[in-house]
Amino acid sequence: MNTLFRPALAVFQKDLMTELKSKQMVTTMLIFAGLVIVTFSFAFDPTSEAVRVLIPGMIWVITIFSGILGLNRSFLSEKQNDQLHGMMTAPVDPSGIFLGKFLANLCFVLIVQGFSIPVLFLLFDYSELTLATSGWFILIVFLGTFGFIAAGTLLAALSSHSKSSEMLLPVLLFPLVMPVLIAAVQATSLLFSEGPAAIMSWLQLMTVYNVIFFFAGFLLFDYVLEV
Amino acid sequence: MKGMEDLGRMSPTSFQRWFFLFTAVMLLIAIYMVFIWTPIERNMGVVQKIFYFHVASAWNAFFAFFIVAVFSILFLVTKKRVYELMAGVSAEIGVMFTAIVLTTGPIWARSAWNTWWTWEPRLTTTLILLFMYIGYIMIRNLEMEWQRKARLASVFGIISFINVPIVYMSIRWWESNLHPVVVGEGGGGLETAMLITLIFSVFTFTCLFFVLLQRGLQVEKLRLMVSRIKAKKQEQMIS
């Protein structure tokens, strides 16, 4: 256990500290999310009723596009000075590195969502979210992001070996996370239109997806690193 | 050939030659059965005949992706290059058959549903599947040593296959009655001649899959052999 959680925590802390010092990644992701919202405001008239239907989709578009930015950087930064090699030679379980990276990426995307989703609601004057549904809404956002980042961290490590990783990652990742994205979008829009009772099957699907891909990451990360 | 021991046999065995001939004859019979022997369907007319190849291609695509997953796991366990080549060739065949499915499907849909494409579960799943395995082929075409590439491709081959049932089941929950259920529960029932033709063409396409797999593997081995001879010659010329 110590060879798994201690390095995970170390990697997580290191990523957080680097980010605190440079503030590069989260800032870029936030600016990007803001720009997406502005683009949406031009594409769809914010006063029209139709936007109500589009908001759940917008939340997830913001998440995946800004998430991809962070995921791309996540392992690329480790390639400088051969840091990845250093991690591999350290006497720790490689799954610990996966866990640490996963936690850091999840943390960054949740921070970005924490800012951008309220702004989205505010700017589009979206008032469907009540106190009763907000708990469910947070759960959906968390589960959907969890699955996206679990698959994304593994694939970011995989594609970081290629010279054109920025191009490769989205091509590999988007088809793979399609089930969890479909479930997340459907659950979000059902929550606002029909209430919490209607979203149970989608929540189950997200949970199953998350468990499978989280453990697949644990099992296969070793093979991805050892190159 | 010297230096090729790790790849196994290069030239096809006599069984493989016979099997190729057998499949060719089977294909001809299948074409005869589809176009001449089976009756024309009453509602849809001639377009319905596309269905025999459509279903057979779909089956082949799924089978090919299953083979990719199996050989990816085998490669990660044993590190034998042949397994990796098999998985790669199988993915290429799978992508080809998926493309056939996605071409024949809309042609049929145009006359049956009066639309080329609808975002219906089965169609969406198949399209996602195509994208996943194009990604797999992209990894196999990266520029790096084969060991690294093979390991990355195998990992991706395994996780893509994990995703196949999830995609399939997840999209099932969108209620849809568009795709016809032909065989199995709630099936519309098929005339005997049509059913026989369908089973025959599925079987023939499976044989075709194995022929393509064997030929593809042979091409890959020859390609490797050429690159090794080239490297050797270059070394000789330098020294």
Short mmCIF file of C-alpha atoms in Angstrom, two decimals:
data_model
loop_
_atom_site.label_atom_id
_atom_site.label_comp_id
_atom_site.label_asym_id
_atom_site.label_seq_id
_atom_site.Cartn_x
_atom_site.Cartn_y
_atom_site.Cartn_z
CA MET A 1 0.00 0.00 0.00
CA ASN A 2 2.84 2.33 0.90
CA THR A 3 4.43 1.86 -2.50
CA LEU A 4 1.16 2.89 -4.10
CA PHE A 5 -0.28 5.77 -2.11
CA ARG A 6 2.87 7.56 -0.99
CA PRO A 7 4.28 8.04 -4.50
CA ALA A 8 0.79 8.91 -5.70
CA LEU A 9 0.57 11.63 -3.11
CA ALA A 10 4.07 12.81 -3.95
CA VAL A 11 3.31 13.07 -7.67
CA PHE A 12 0.02 14.81 -6.90
CA GLN A 13 1.69 17.34 -4.59
CA LYS A 14 4.49 17.95 -7.06
CA ASP A 15 2.03 18.66 -9.89
CA LEU A 16 0.00 20.94 -7.67
CA MET A 17 3.07 22.85 -6.51
CA THR A 18 4.35 23.27 -10.06
CA GLU A 19 0.96 24.56 -11.10
CA LEU A 20 0.78 26.93 -8.13
CA LYS A 21 4.13 28.39 -9.10
CA SER A 22 3.63 28.65 -12.84
CA LYS A 23 -0.18 28.93 -12.97
CA GLN A 24 0.20 28.04 -16.62
CA MET A 25 -2.18 25.17 -17.15
CA VAL A 26 -5.25 26.19 -15.15
CA THR A 27 -5.05 29.75 -16.47
CA THR A 28 -4.92 28.54 -20.07
CA MET A 29 -7.79 26.14 -19.47
CA LEU A 30 -9.86 28.89 -17.84
CA ILE A 31 -9.23 31.35 -20.65
CA PHE A 32 -10.12 28.66 -23.14
CA ALA A 33 -13.35 27.84 -21.29
CA GLY A 34 -14.24 31.54 -21.25
CA LEU A 35 -13.63 31.82 -24.97
CA VAL A 36 -15.85 28.80 -25.63
CA ILE A 37 -18.65 30.46 -23.65
CA VAL A 38 -18.23 33.68 -25.64
CA THR A 39 -18.35 31.72 -28.89
CA PHE A 40 -21.53 30.00 -27.76
CA SER A 41 -23.11 33.34 -26.99
CA PHE A 42 -22.54 34.33 -30.62
CA ALA A 43 -23.60 30.98 -32.05
CA PHE A 44 -26.83 30.78 -30.05
CA ASP A 45 -28.91 33.75 -29.07
CA PRO A 46 -28.68 33.80 -25.24
CA THR A 47 -32.20 35.12 -24.85
CA SER A 48 -33.82 32.38 -26.89
CA GLU A 49 -35.61 29.53 -25.15
CA ALA A 50 -33.72 26.97 -27.22
CA VAL A 51 -30.54 27.71 -25.30
CA ARG A 52 -32.09 26.04 -22.24
CA VAL A 53 -31.84 22.75 -24.11
CA LEU A 54 -28.26 23.37 -25.21
CA ILE A 55 -26.78 24.26 -21.82
CA PRO A 56 -26.13 20.64 -20.67
CA GLY A 57 -24.20 19.98 -23.87
CA MET A 58 -22.22 23.20 -23.46
CA ILE A 59 -21.08 22.17 -19.97
CA TRP A 60 -19.53 19.01 -21.34
CA VAL A 61 -18.06 20.65 -24.42
CA ILE A 62 -16.25 23.08 -22.12
CA THR A 63 -15.08 20.20 -19.94
CA ILE A 64 -13.65 18.00 -22.68
CA PHE A 65 -12.01 20.75 -24.69
CA SER A 66 -10.35 22.44 -21.75
CA GLY A 67 -9.59 19.01 -20.25
CA ILE A 68 -7.70 17.99 -23.38
CA LEU A 69 -5.43 21.01 -22.96
CA GLY A 70 -4.48 19.93 -19.47
CA LEU A 71 -4.10 16.26 -20.35
CA ASN A 72 -1.76 17.10 -23.22
CA ARG A 73 0.55 18.97 -20.87
CA SER A 74 0.35 16.43 -18.09
CA PHE A 75 2.98 14.02 -19.41
CA LEU A 76 4.71 16.27 -21.89
CA SER A 77 6.10 18.35 -19.05
CA GLU A 78 7.61 15.18 -17.58
CA LYS A 79 9.54 14.52 -20.76
CA GLN A 80 11.81 17.51 -20.17
CA ASN A 81 15.08 16.48 -18.55
CA ASP A 82 13.94 12.86 -18.71
CA GLN A 83 11.85 13.15 -15.56
CA LEU A 84 9.59 10.33 -16.69
CA HIS A 85 12.60 8.07 -16.77
CA GLY A 86 13.44 9.08 -13.25
CA MET A 87 9.94 8.19 -12.11
CA MET A 88 10.15 4.80 -13.78
CA THR A 89 13.44 3.89 -12.18
CA ALA A 90 12.21 4.90 -8.72
CA PRO A 91 11.40 1.83 -6.58
CA VAL A 92 7.65 2.45 -6.58
CA ASP A 93 4.61 0.85 -8.08
CA PRO A 94 3.97 2.45 -11.53
CA SER A 95 0.27 2.47 -10.68
CA GLY A 96 1.15 5.01 -7.99
CA ILE A 97 2.34 7.40 -10.69
CA PHE A 98 -0.92 6.86 -12.56
CA LEU A 99 -2.93 7.56 -9.43
CA GLY A 100 -0.99 10.74 -8.67
CA LYS A 101 -1.27 12.05 -12.22
CA PHE A 102 -4.95 11.14 -12.31
CA LEU A 103 -5.63 13.05 -9.09
CA ALA A 104 -3.74 16.11 -10.31
CA ASN A 105 -5.56 16.17 -13.66
CA LEU A 106 -8.92 15.64 -11.97
CA CYS A 107 -8.17 18.48 -9.60
CA PHE A 108 -7.31 20.90 -12.42
CA VAL A 109 -10.41 20.10 -14.45
CA LEU A 110 -12.65 20.38 -11.38
CA ILE A 111 -11.17 23.81 -10.62
CA VAL A 112 -11.87 24.93 -14.19
CA GLN A 113 -15.43 23.59 -13.98
CA GLY A 114 -15.89 25.27 -10.61
CA PHE A 115 -15.33 28.62 -12.28
CA SER A 116 -16.69 28.13 -15.77
CA ILE A 117 -20.02 26.41 -15.04
CA PRO A 118 -21.34 29.15 -12.69
CA VAL A 119 -20.19 31.75 -15.21
CA LEU A 120 -22.01 29.85 -17.98
CA PHE A 121 -25.20 29.73 -15.89
CA LEU A 122 -24.86 33.39 -15.05
CA LEU A 123 -24.21 34.65 -18.56
CA PHE A 124 -26.99 32.62 -20.11
CA ASP A 125 -29.32 33.47 -17.24
CA TYR A 126 -29.99 29.81 -16.54
CA SER A 127 -32.02 29.37 -13.39
CA GLU A 128 -33.13 25.75 -13.61
CA LEU A 129 -30.65 24.69 -10.94
CA THR A 130 -32.38 24.59 -7.54
CA LEU A 131 -31.03 23.65 -4.14
CA ALA A 132 -32.60 20.19 -4.45
CA THR A 133 -31.01 19.35 -7.79
CA SER A 134 -27.63 20.96 -7.19
CA GLY A 135 -26.39 17.95 -5.20
CA TRP A 136 -27.30 15.63 -8.07
CA PHE A 137 -25.78 18.03 -10.54
CA ILE A 138 -22.45 18.05 -8.69
CA LEU A 139 -22.53 14.25 -8.57
CA ILE A 140 -23.08 14.02 -12.34
CA VAL A 141 -20.30 16.51 -13.05
CA PHE A 142 -17.94 14.63 -10.75
CA LEU A 143 -18.72 11.17 -12.18
CA GLY A 144 -18.47 12.32 -15.77
CA THR A 145 -15.19 14.13 -15.18
CA PHE A 146 -13.80 11.17 -13.25
CA GLY A 147 -14.32 8.81 -16.20
CA PHE A 148 -13.02 11.31 -18.73
CA ILE A 149 -9.86 11.93 -16.74
CA ALA A 150 -9.29 8.23 -15.91
CA ALA A 151 -9.25 7.26 -19.59
CA GLY A 152 -7.53 10.53 -20.49
CA THR A 153 -4.60 10.11 -18.11
CA LEU A 154 -3.81 6.66 -19.46
CA LEU A 155 -4.03 7.83 -23.07
CA ALA A 156 -2.05 10.99 -22.36
CA ALA A 157 0.77 8.80 -21.08
CA LEU A 158 0.39 6.60 -24.15
CA SER A 159 0.41 9.38 -26.70
CA SER A 160 3.18 11.35 -24.97
CA HIS A 161 5.67 8.96 -26.56
CA SER A 162 4.79 10.27 -29.98
CA LYS A 163 6.16 13.47 -31.46
CA SER A 164 2.70 14.60 -32.52
CA SER A 165 0.99 13.82 -29.23
CA GLU A 166 -1.20 16.93 -29.30
CA MET A 167 -2.84 15.61 -32.43
CA LEU A 168 -2.92 11.98 -31.39
CA LEU A 169 -4.54 12.37 -27.98
CA PRO A 170 -7.94 13.78 -29.04
CA VAL A 171 -8.21 11.27 -31.88
CA LEU A 172 -7.66 8.39 -29.48
CA LEU A 173 -9.53 9.77 -26.50
CA PHE A 174 -12.82 11.08 -27.87
CA PRO A 175 -14.15 7.80 -29.26
CA LEU A 176 -13.10 6.03 -26.08
CA VAL A 177 -14.88 8.39 -23.69
CA MET A 178 -18.02 8.56 -25.81
CA PRO A 179 -20.13 6.36 -23.47
CA VAL A 180 -19.39 8.44 -20.40
CA LEU A 181 -19.96 11.68 -22.32
CA ILE A 182 -23.27 10.48 -23.70
CA ALA A 183 -24.30 9.43 -20.21
CA ALA A 184 -23.17 12.73 -18.70
CA VAL A 185 -24.98 14.90 -21.24
CA GLN A 186 -28.14 12.82 -21.03
CA ALA A 187 -28.10 12.80 -17.24
CA THR A 188 -27.54 16.56 -17.07
CA SER A 189 -30.38 17.39 -19.42
CA LEU A 190 -32.73 14.83 -17.81
CA LEU A 191 -31.98 16.22 -14.36
CA PHE A 192 -33.12 19.68 -15.42
CA SER A 193 -36.11 18.54 -17.43
CA GLU A 194 -37.48 15.59 -15.43
CA GLY A 195 -35.76 15.59 -12.07
CA PRO A 196 -33.43 13.20 -10.24
CA ALA A 197 -35.61 10.10 -10.60
CA ALA A 198 -34.95 9.89 -14.34
CA ILE A 199 -31.16 9.87 -14.22
CA MET A 200 -30.47 6.69 -12.25
CA SER A 201 -29.64 4.43 -15.19
CA TRP A 202 -27.20 6.99 -16.60
CA LEU A 203 -25.53 7.33 -13.20
CA GLN A 204 -25.12 3.56 -13.07
CA LEU A 205 -23.55 3.56 -16.51
CA MET A 206 -21.08 6.28 -15.51
CA THR A 207 -20.16 4.40 -12.36
CA VAL A 208 -19.54 1.17 -14.26
CA TYR A 209 -17.48 2.99 -16.88
CA ASN A 210 -15.44 4.76 -14.20
CA VAL A 211 -14.68 1.58 -12.29
CA ILE A 212 -13.65 -0.29 -15.46
CA PHE A 213 -11.44 2.44 -16.86
CA PHE A 214 -9.90 3.34 -13.53
CA PHE A 215 -8.78 -0.25 -13.01
CA ALA A 216 -7.77 -0.67 -16.64
CA GLY A 217 -5.51 2.34 -16.07
CA PHE A 218 -4.00 0.70 -13.01
CA LEU A 219 -3.35 -2.58 -14.78
CA LEU A 220 -2.07 -1.23 -18.08
CA PHE A 221 -0.13 1.84 -16.97
CA ASP A 222 2.91 -0.32 -16.33
CA TYR A 223 3.06 -1.31 -20.02
CA VAL A 224 2.60 2.27 -21.19
CA LEU A 225 5.44 3.60 -19.08
CA GLU A 226 7.98 0.88 -19.62
CA VAL A 227 9.06 2.05 -23.07
CA MET B 1 15.30 -17.41 -44.63
CA LYS B 2 17.98 -16.72 -42.06
CA GLY B 3 17.15 -14.35 -39.25
CA MET B 4 13.44 -14.88 -39.77
CA GLU B 5 13.05 -17.70 -37.25
CA ASP B 6 11.25 -15.50 -34.78
CA LEU B 7 8.51 -14.83 -37.30
CA GLY B 8 7.73 -18.41 -38.30
CA ARG B 9 6.97 -19.64 -41.80
CA MET B 10 7.11 -17.21 -44.70
CA SER B 11 5.46 -18.98 -47.63
CA PRO B 12 1.90 -20.30 -47.42
CA THR B 13 1.43 -23.98 -46.61
CA SER B 14 -0.46 -26.22 -49.01
CA PHE B 15 -3.42 -26.11 -46.63
CA GLN B 16 -3.47 -22.32 -46.88
CA ARG B 17 -3.37 -22.53 -50.67
CA TRP B 18 -6.33 -24.94 -50.68
CA PHE B 19 -8.19 -22.81 -48.21
CA PHE B 20 -7.76 -19.79 -50.49
CA LEU B 21 -9.24 -21.70 -53.43
CA PHE B 22 -12.04 -23.01 -51.24
CA THR B 23 -12.93 -19.48 -50.11
CA ALA B 24 -12.88 -18.19 -53.68
CA VAL B 25 -15.35 -20.91 -54.74
CA MET B 26 -17.49 -20.22 -51.68
CA LEU B 27 -17.61 -16.52 -52.56
CA LEU B 28 -18.81 -17.32 -56.07
CA ILE B 29 -21.51 -19.61 -54.68
CA ALA B 30 -22.51 -16.90 -52.20
CA ILE B 31 -22.86 -14.35 -55.00
CA TYR B 32 -24.98 -16.81 -56.98
CA MET B 33 -27.16 -17.50 -53.96
CA VAL B 34 -27.61 -13.84 -53.11
CA PHE B 35 -28.41 -12.55 -56.57
CA ILE B 36 -30.12 -15.45 -58.30
CA TRP B 37 -31.22 -18.14 -55.89
CA THR B 38 -32.97 -16.13 -53.15
CA PRO B 39 -36.34 -14.59 -53.92
CA ILE B 40 -36.74 -10.83 -54.09
CA GLU B 41 -38.18 -9.38 -50.90
CA ARG B 42 -41.73 -8.13 -51.30
CA ASN B 43 -41.57 -4.78 -49.48
CA MET B 44 -38.06 -3.58 -50.13
CA GLY B 45 -37.31 -5.16 -53.46
CA VAL B 46 -33.82 -5.67 -54.80
CA VAL B 47 -32.17 -3.40 -52.23
CA GLN B 48 -32.78 -6.01 -49.58
CA LYS B 49 -30.03 -8.16 -51.16
CA ILE B 50 -27.41 -5.80 -49.75
CA PHE B 51 -28.37 -7.13 -46.36
CA TYR B 52 -26.55 -10.49 -46.83
CA PHE B 53 -23.19 -8.80 -47.31
CA HIS B 54 -23.98 -6.08 -44.79
CA VAL B 55 -24.62 -8.52 -41.97
CA ALA B 56 -21.66 -10.69 -42.92
CA SER B 57 -19.33 -7.66 -42.97
CA ALA B 58 -20.62 -6.50 -39.61
CA TRP B 59 -19.96 -9.90 -38.11
CA ASN B 60 -16.45 -9.93 -39.60
CA ALA B 61 -15.68 -6.47 -38.22
CA PHE B 62 -16.64 -7.48 -34.69
CA PHE B 63 -14.75 -10.73 -35.01
CA ALA B 64 -11.65 -8.89 -36.26
CA PHE B 65 -11.72 -6.52 -33.27
CA PHE B 66 -12.07 -9.46 -30.93
CA ILE B 67 -8.98 -10.99 -32.54
CA VAL B 68 -7.13 -7.68 -32.03
CA ALA B 69 -7.87 -7.78 -28.30
CA VAL B 70 -6.87 -11.44 -27.96
CA PHE B 71 -3.56 -11.00 -29.76
CA SER B 72 -2.83 -7.73 -27.94
CA ILE B 73 -3.08 -9.54 -24.62
CA LEU B 74 -0.98 -12.41 -25.99
CA PHE B 75 1.67 -9.94 -27.13
CA LEU B 76 1.87 -8.18 -23.77
CA VAL B 77 2.28 -11.55 -22.05
CA THR B 78 4.70 -13.29 -24.43
CA LYS B 79 6.36 -10.34 -26.27
CA LYS B 80 6.35 -12.32 -29.53
CA ARG B 81 6.32 -10.10 -32.58
CA VAL B 82 4.05 -12.42 -34.60
CA TYR B 83 1.16 -11.73 -32.22
CA GLU B 84 1.56 -8.01 -32.63
CA LEU B 85 1.58 -8.35 -36.41
CA MET B 86 -1.56 -10.50 -36.25
CA ALA B 87 -3.35 -7.87 -34.13
CA GLY B 88 -2.32 -5.12 -36.53
CA VAL B 89 -3.44 -6.97 -39.64
CA SER B 90 -6.70 -7.92 -37.95
CA ALA B 91 -7.39 -4.29 -37.04
CA GLU B 92 -6.87 -3.26 -40.64
CA ILE B 93 -9.28 -5.94 -41.83
CA GLY B 94 -11.74 -4.87 -39.16
CA VAL B 95 -11.60 -1.23 -40.23
CA MET B 96 -12.14 -2.27 -43.83
CA PHE B 97 -15.23 -4.32 -42.99
CA THR B 98 -16.57 -1.58 -40.72
CA ALA B 99 -16.20 0.81 -43.63
CA ILE B 100 -18.13 -1.64 -45.83
CA VAL B 101 -20.86 -1.85 -43.18
CA LEU B 102 -21.05 1.93 -42.97
CA THR B 103 -21.31 2.21 -46.75
CA THR B 104 -23.81 -0.54 -47.43
CA GLY B 105 -25.92 0.52 -44.43
CA PRO B 106 -26.82 4.00 -45.71
CA ILE B 107 -27.49 2.69 -49.22
CA TRP B 108 -30.02 0.32 -47.76
CA ALA B 109 -31.32 2.92 -45.31
CA ARG B 110 -31.94 5.42 -48.08
CA SER B 111 -34.55 3.18 -49.66
CA ALA B 112 -35.90 1.62 -46.46
CA TRP B 113 -36.02 4.59 -44.07
CA ASN B 114 -35.78 7.34 -46.69
CA THR B 115 -32.71 8.82 -45.05
CA TRP B 116 -28.99 8.17 -45.44
CA TRP B 117 -28.11 8.41 -41.81
CA THR B 118 -29.82 8.71 -38.47
CA TRP B 119 -28.15 8.98 -35.06
CA GLU B 120 -29.53 5.67 -34.06
CA PRO B 121 -27.69 3.54 -31.42
CA ARG B 122 -26.43 0.81 -33.71
CA LEU B 123 -25.15 3.29 -36.29
CA THR B 124 -23.53 5.56 -33.73
CA THR B 125 -21.78 2.62 -32.06
CA THR B 126 -20.41 1.36 -35.33
CA LEU B 127 -19.10 4.79 -36.27
CA ILE B 128 -17.39 5.18 -32.89
CA LEU B 129 -15.89 1.72 -33.36
CA LEU B 130 -14.44 2.78 -36.71
CA PHE B 131 -12.82 5.84 -35.13
CA MET B 132 -11.34 3.80 -32.30
CA TYR B 133 -9.61 1.36 -34.58
CA ILE B 134 -8.42 4.07 -36.97
CA GLY B 135 -6.72 5.46 -33.85
CA TYR B 136 -5.21 2.03 -33.26
CA ILE B 137 -3.78 1.97 -36.79
CA MET B 138 -2.45 5.50 -36.25
CA ILE B 139 -0.50 4.31 -33.23
CA ARG B 140 0.94 1.46 -35.26
CA ASN B 141 2.14 3.96 -37.85
CA LEU B 142 4.02 6.15 -35.37
CA GLU B 143 7.70 6.61 -35.86
CA MET B 144 9.50 4.72 -33.12
CA GLU B 145 11.03 1.32 -32.44
CA TRP B 146 8.63 -1.52 -32.92
CA GLN B 147 8.78 -2.75 -29.32
CA ARG B 148 7.54 0.54 -27.90
CA LYS B 149 4.98 0.98 -30.63
CA ALA B 150 3.70 -2.57 -30.27
CA ARG B 151 3.28 -2.18 -26.53
CA LEU B 152 1.37 1.08 -26.88
CA ALA B 153 -0.80 -0.33 -29.66
CA SER B 154 -1.57 -3.42 -27.59
CA VAL B 155 -2.63 -1.34 -24.60
CA PHE B 156 -4.90 0.70 -26.85
CA GLY B 157 -6.23 -2.44 -28.54
CA ILE B 158 -7.24 -3.83 -25.16
CA ILE B 159 -8.93 -0.71 -23.84
CA SER B 160 -10.75 -0.15 -27.12
CA PHE B 161 -12.18 -3.61 -26.87
CA ILE B 162 -13.25 -3.01 -23.26
CA ASN B 163 -15.16 -0.04 -24.62
CA VAL B 164 -17.01 -2.03 -27.29
CA PRO B 165 -19.58 -3.68 -24.98
CA ILE B 166 -19.93 -0.45 -22.96
CA VAL B 167 -20.72 1.55 -26.07
CA TYR B 168 -23.08 -1.11 -27.27
CA MET B 169 -24.97 -1.40 -24.00
CA SER B 170 -24.97 2.32 -23.23
CA ILE B 171 -26.52 3.26 -26.50
CA ARG B 172 -29.06 0.48 -26.17
CA TRP B 173 -30.68 2.56 -23.45
CA TRP B 174 -31.74 5.12 -25.96
CA GLU B 175 -35.01 3.60 -26.97
CA SER B 176 -34.98 2.83 -30.65
CA ASN B 177 -36.99 0.57 -32.86
CA LEU B 178 -35.46 1.60 -36.12
CA HIS B 179 -32.98 -1.17 -36.76
CA PRO B 180 -34.76 -4.33 -37.79
CA VAL B 181 -34.31 -7.29 -35.45
CA VAL B 182 -34.12 -10.15 -37.92
CA VAL B 183 -32.79 -13.10 -36.02
CA GLY B 184 -33.52 -13.80 -32.37
CA GLU B 185 -36.15 -12.53 -29.99
CA GLY B 186 -38.86 -10.53 -31.68
CA GLY B 187 -37.45 -11.31 -35.10
CA GLY B 188 -39.62 -10.76 -38.09
CA GLY B 189 -38.97 -14.22 -39.38
CA LEU B 190 -37.05 -14.92 -42.53
CA GLU B 191 -37.91 -17.14 -45.41
CA THR B 192 -35.89 -20.37 -45.39
CA ALA B 193 -34.00 -19.57 -48.59
CA MET B 194 -33.07 -16.15 -47.25
CA LEU B 195 -31.95 -17.55 -43.91
CA ILE B 196 -29.80 -20.20 -45.59
CA THR B 197 -28.21 -17.57 -47.81
CA LEU B 198 -27.55 -15.33 -44.84
CA ILE B 199 -25.88 -18.10 -42.84
CA PHE B 200 -23.91 -19.16 -45.90
CA SER B 201 -22.62 -15.65 -46.60
CA VAL B 202 -21.66 -15.10 -42.96
CA PHE B 203 -19.70 -18.36 -43.03
CA THR B 204 -18.06 -17.43 -46.35
CA PHE B 205 -17.03 -14.02 -45.04
CA THR B 206 -15.51 -15.67 -41.96
CA CYS B 207 -13.40 -17.82 -44.29
CA LEU B 208 -12.49 -14.66 -46.19
CA PHE B 209 -11.38 -13.08 -42.93
CA PHE B 210 -8.95 -15.91 -42.27
CA VAL B 211 -7.61 -15.76 -45.83
CA LEU B 212 -7.06 -12.00 -45.50
CA LEU B 213 -5.45 -12.45 -42.09
CA GLN B 214 -3.02 -15.03 -43.43
CA ARG B 215 -2.18 -12.98 -46.52
CA GLY B 216 -1.82 -9.79 -44.51
CA LEU B 217 0.51 -11.50 -42.09
CA GLN B 218 2.58 -12.79 -44.97
CA VAL B 219 2.84 -9.29 -46.46
CA GLU B 220 3.91 -7.90 -43.08
CA LYS B 221 6.55 -10.61 -42.71
CA LEU B 222 7.90 -9.96 -46.20
CA ARG B 223 8.00 -6.24 -45.46
CA LEU B 224 10.02 -6.93 -42.32
CA MET B 225 12.34 -9.22 -44.21
CA VAL B 226 12.97 -6.54 -46.83
CA SER B 227 13.71 -3.91 -44.22
CA ARG B 228 16.13 -6.25 -42.45
CA ILE B 229 17.94 -7.07 -45.69
CA LYS B 230 18.10 -3.37 -46.49
CA ALA B 231 19.61 -2.59 -43.09
CA LYS B 232 22.16 -5.35 -43.54
CA LYS B 233 23.16 -4.09 -46.98
CA GLN B 234 23.53 -0.56 -45.70
CA GLU B 235 25.79 -1.81 -42.94
CA GLN B 236 27.92 -3.69 -45.46
CA MET B 237 28.23 -0.63 -47.69
CA ILE B 238 29.28 1.60 -44.80
CA SER B 239 31.91 -0.81 -43.47
#
